[in-house]
PDB file of C-alpha atoms in Angstrom:
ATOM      1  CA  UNK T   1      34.682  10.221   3.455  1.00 50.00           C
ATOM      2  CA  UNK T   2      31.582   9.372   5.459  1.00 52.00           C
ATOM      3  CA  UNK T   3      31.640   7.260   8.753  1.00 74.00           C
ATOM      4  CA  UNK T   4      28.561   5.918   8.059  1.00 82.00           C
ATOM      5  CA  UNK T   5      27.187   3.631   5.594  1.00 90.00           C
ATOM      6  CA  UNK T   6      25.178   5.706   2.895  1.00 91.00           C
ATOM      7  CA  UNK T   7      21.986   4.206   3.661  1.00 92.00           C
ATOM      8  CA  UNK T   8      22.049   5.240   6.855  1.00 93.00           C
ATOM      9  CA  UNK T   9      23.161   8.444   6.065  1.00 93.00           C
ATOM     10  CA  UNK T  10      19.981   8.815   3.339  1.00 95.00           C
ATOM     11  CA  UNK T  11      17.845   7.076   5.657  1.00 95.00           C
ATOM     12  CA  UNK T  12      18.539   9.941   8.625  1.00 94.00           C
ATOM     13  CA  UNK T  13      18.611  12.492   6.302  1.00 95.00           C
ATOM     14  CA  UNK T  14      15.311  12.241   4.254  1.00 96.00           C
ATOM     15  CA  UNK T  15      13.420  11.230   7.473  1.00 96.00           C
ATOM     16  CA  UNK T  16      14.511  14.089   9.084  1.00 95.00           C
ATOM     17  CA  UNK T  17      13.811  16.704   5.799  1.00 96.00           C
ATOM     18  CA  UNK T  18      10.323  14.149   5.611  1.00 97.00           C
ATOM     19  CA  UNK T  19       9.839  15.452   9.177  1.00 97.00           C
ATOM     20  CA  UNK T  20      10.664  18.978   8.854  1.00 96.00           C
ATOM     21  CA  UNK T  21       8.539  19.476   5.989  1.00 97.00           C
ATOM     22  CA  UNK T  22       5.585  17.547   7.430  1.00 97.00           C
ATOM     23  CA  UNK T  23       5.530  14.936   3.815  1.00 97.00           C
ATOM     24  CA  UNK T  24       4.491  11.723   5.542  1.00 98.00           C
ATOM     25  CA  UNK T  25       7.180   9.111   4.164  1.00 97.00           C
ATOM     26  CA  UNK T  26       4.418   7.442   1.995  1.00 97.00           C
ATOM     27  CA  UNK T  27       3.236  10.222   0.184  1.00 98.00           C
ATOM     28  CA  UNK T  28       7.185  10.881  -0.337  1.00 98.00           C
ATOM     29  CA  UNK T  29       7.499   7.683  -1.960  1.00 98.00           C
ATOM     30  CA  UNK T  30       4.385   8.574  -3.579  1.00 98.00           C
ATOM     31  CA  UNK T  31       5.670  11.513  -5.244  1.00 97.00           C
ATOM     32  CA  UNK T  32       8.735   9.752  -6.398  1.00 97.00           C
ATOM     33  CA  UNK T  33       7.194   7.285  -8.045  1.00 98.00           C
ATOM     34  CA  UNK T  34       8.201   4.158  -5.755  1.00 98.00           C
ATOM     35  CA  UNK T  35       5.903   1.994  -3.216  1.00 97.00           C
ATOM     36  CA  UNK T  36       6.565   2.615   0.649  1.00 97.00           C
ATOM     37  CA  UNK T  37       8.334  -0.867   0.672  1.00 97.00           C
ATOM     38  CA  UNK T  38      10.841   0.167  -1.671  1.00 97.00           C
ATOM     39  CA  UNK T  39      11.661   3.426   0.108  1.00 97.00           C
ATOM     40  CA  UNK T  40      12.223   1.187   3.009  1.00 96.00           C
ATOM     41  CA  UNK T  41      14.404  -1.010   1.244  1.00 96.00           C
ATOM     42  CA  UNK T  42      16.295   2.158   0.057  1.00 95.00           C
ATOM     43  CA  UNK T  43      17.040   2.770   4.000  1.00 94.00           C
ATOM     44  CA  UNK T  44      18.251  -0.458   4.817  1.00 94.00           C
ATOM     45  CA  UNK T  45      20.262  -0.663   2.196  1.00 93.00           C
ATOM     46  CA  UNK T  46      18.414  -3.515   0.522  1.00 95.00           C
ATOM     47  CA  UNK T  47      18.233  -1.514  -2.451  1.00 95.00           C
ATOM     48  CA  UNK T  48      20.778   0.994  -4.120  1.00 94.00           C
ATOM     49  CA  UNK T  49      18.832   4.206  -5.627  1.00 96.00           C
ATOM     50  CA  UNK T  50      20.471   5.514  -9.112  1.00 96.00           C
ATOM     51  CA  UNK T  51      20.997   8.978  -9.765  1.00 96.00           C
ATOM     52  CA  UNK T  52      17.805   9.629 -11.029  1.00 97.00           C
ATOM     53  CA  UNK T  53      16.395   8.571  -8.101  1.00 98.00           C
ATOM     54  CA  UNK T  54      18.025  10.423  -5.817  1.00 97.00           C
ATOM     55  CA  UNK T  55      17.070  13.280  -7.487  1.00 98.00           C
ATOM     56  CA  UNK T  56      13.510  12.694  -7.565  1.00 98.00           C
ATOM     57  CA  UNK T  57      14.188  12.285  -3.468  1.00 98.00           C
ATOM     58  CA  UNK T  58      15.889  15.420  -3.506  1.00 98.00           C
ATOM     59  CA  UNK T  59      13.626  17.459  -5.277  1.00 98.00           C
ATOM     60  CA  UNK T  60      10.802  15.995  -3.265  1.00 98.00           C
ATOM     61  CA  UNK T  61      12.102  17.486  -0.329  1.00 98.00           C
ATOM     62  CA  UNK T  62      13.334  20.595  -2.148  1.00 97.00           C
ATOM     63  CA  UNK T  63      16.863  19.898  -1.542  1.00 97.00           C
ATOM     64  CA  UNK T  64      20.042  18.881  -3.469  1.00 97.00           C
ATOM     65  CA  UNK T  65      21.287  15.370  -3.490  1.00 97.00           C
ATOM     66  CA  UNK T  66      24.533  16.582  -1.503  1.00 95.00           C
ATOM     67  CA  UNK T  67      21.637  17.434   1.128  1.00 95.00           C
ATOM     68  CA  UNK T  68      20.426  13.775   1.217  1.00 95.00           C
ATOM     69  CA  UNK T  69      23.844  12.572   1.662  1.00 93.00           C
ATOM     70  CA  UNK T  70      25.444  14.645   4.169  1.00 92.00           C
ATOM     71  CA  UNK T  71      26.807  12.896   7.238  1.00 88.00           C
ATOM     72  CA  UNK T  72      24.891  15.569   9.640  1.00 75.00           C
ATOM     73  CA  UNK T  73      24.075  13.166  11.768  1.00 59.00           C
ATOM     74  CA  UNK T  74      25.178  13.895  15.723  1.00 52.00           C
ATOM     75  CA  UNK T  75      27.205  11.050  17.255  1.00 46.00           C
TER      76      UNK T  75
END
C-alpha cells in the first residue's frame, strides 16, 4: 500500500521520467491529448485520470503504468 497519496506519487513520478527524457511537461500533455492545466490538475489531485489515460501517460514516457505509480520517491 502506498504512503503517499497517488497524485503525488504520479505527480513525482512523471516529472521525474518528463525530466529524464527531456519531454517538457507541455508537450507531454500535448502528446496525450490533454491541455497543460489539466495535467496540472492531474498532480494535485483535482482531477482523477482513467485507465486510458494513464496509459497514454505511460506510453508517453515509454513506461508502464506500474512505473507511473511506484512510490520511488526518497523520504
Amino acid at each position: 500500500m502506498p504512503t503517499r497519496p497517488l497524485h503525488e506519487l504520479l505527480a513525482w513520478n512523471v516529472r521525474r521520467l518528463s525530466h529524464v527524457r527531456g519531454i517538457p511537461l507541455p508537450t507531454l500533455a500535448a502528446t496525450i491529448g490533454i491541455t497543460p492545466a489539466r495535467l496540472d490538475a492531474i498532480f494535485t489531485g483535482d482531477f482523477d485520470p482513467d485507465l486510458d489515460l494513464l496509459n497514454k501517460i505511460a506510453n508517453a514516457l515509454g513506461v508502464g503504468v506500474g512505473d507511473i505509480l511506484a512510490d520511488t520517491k526518497l523520504n
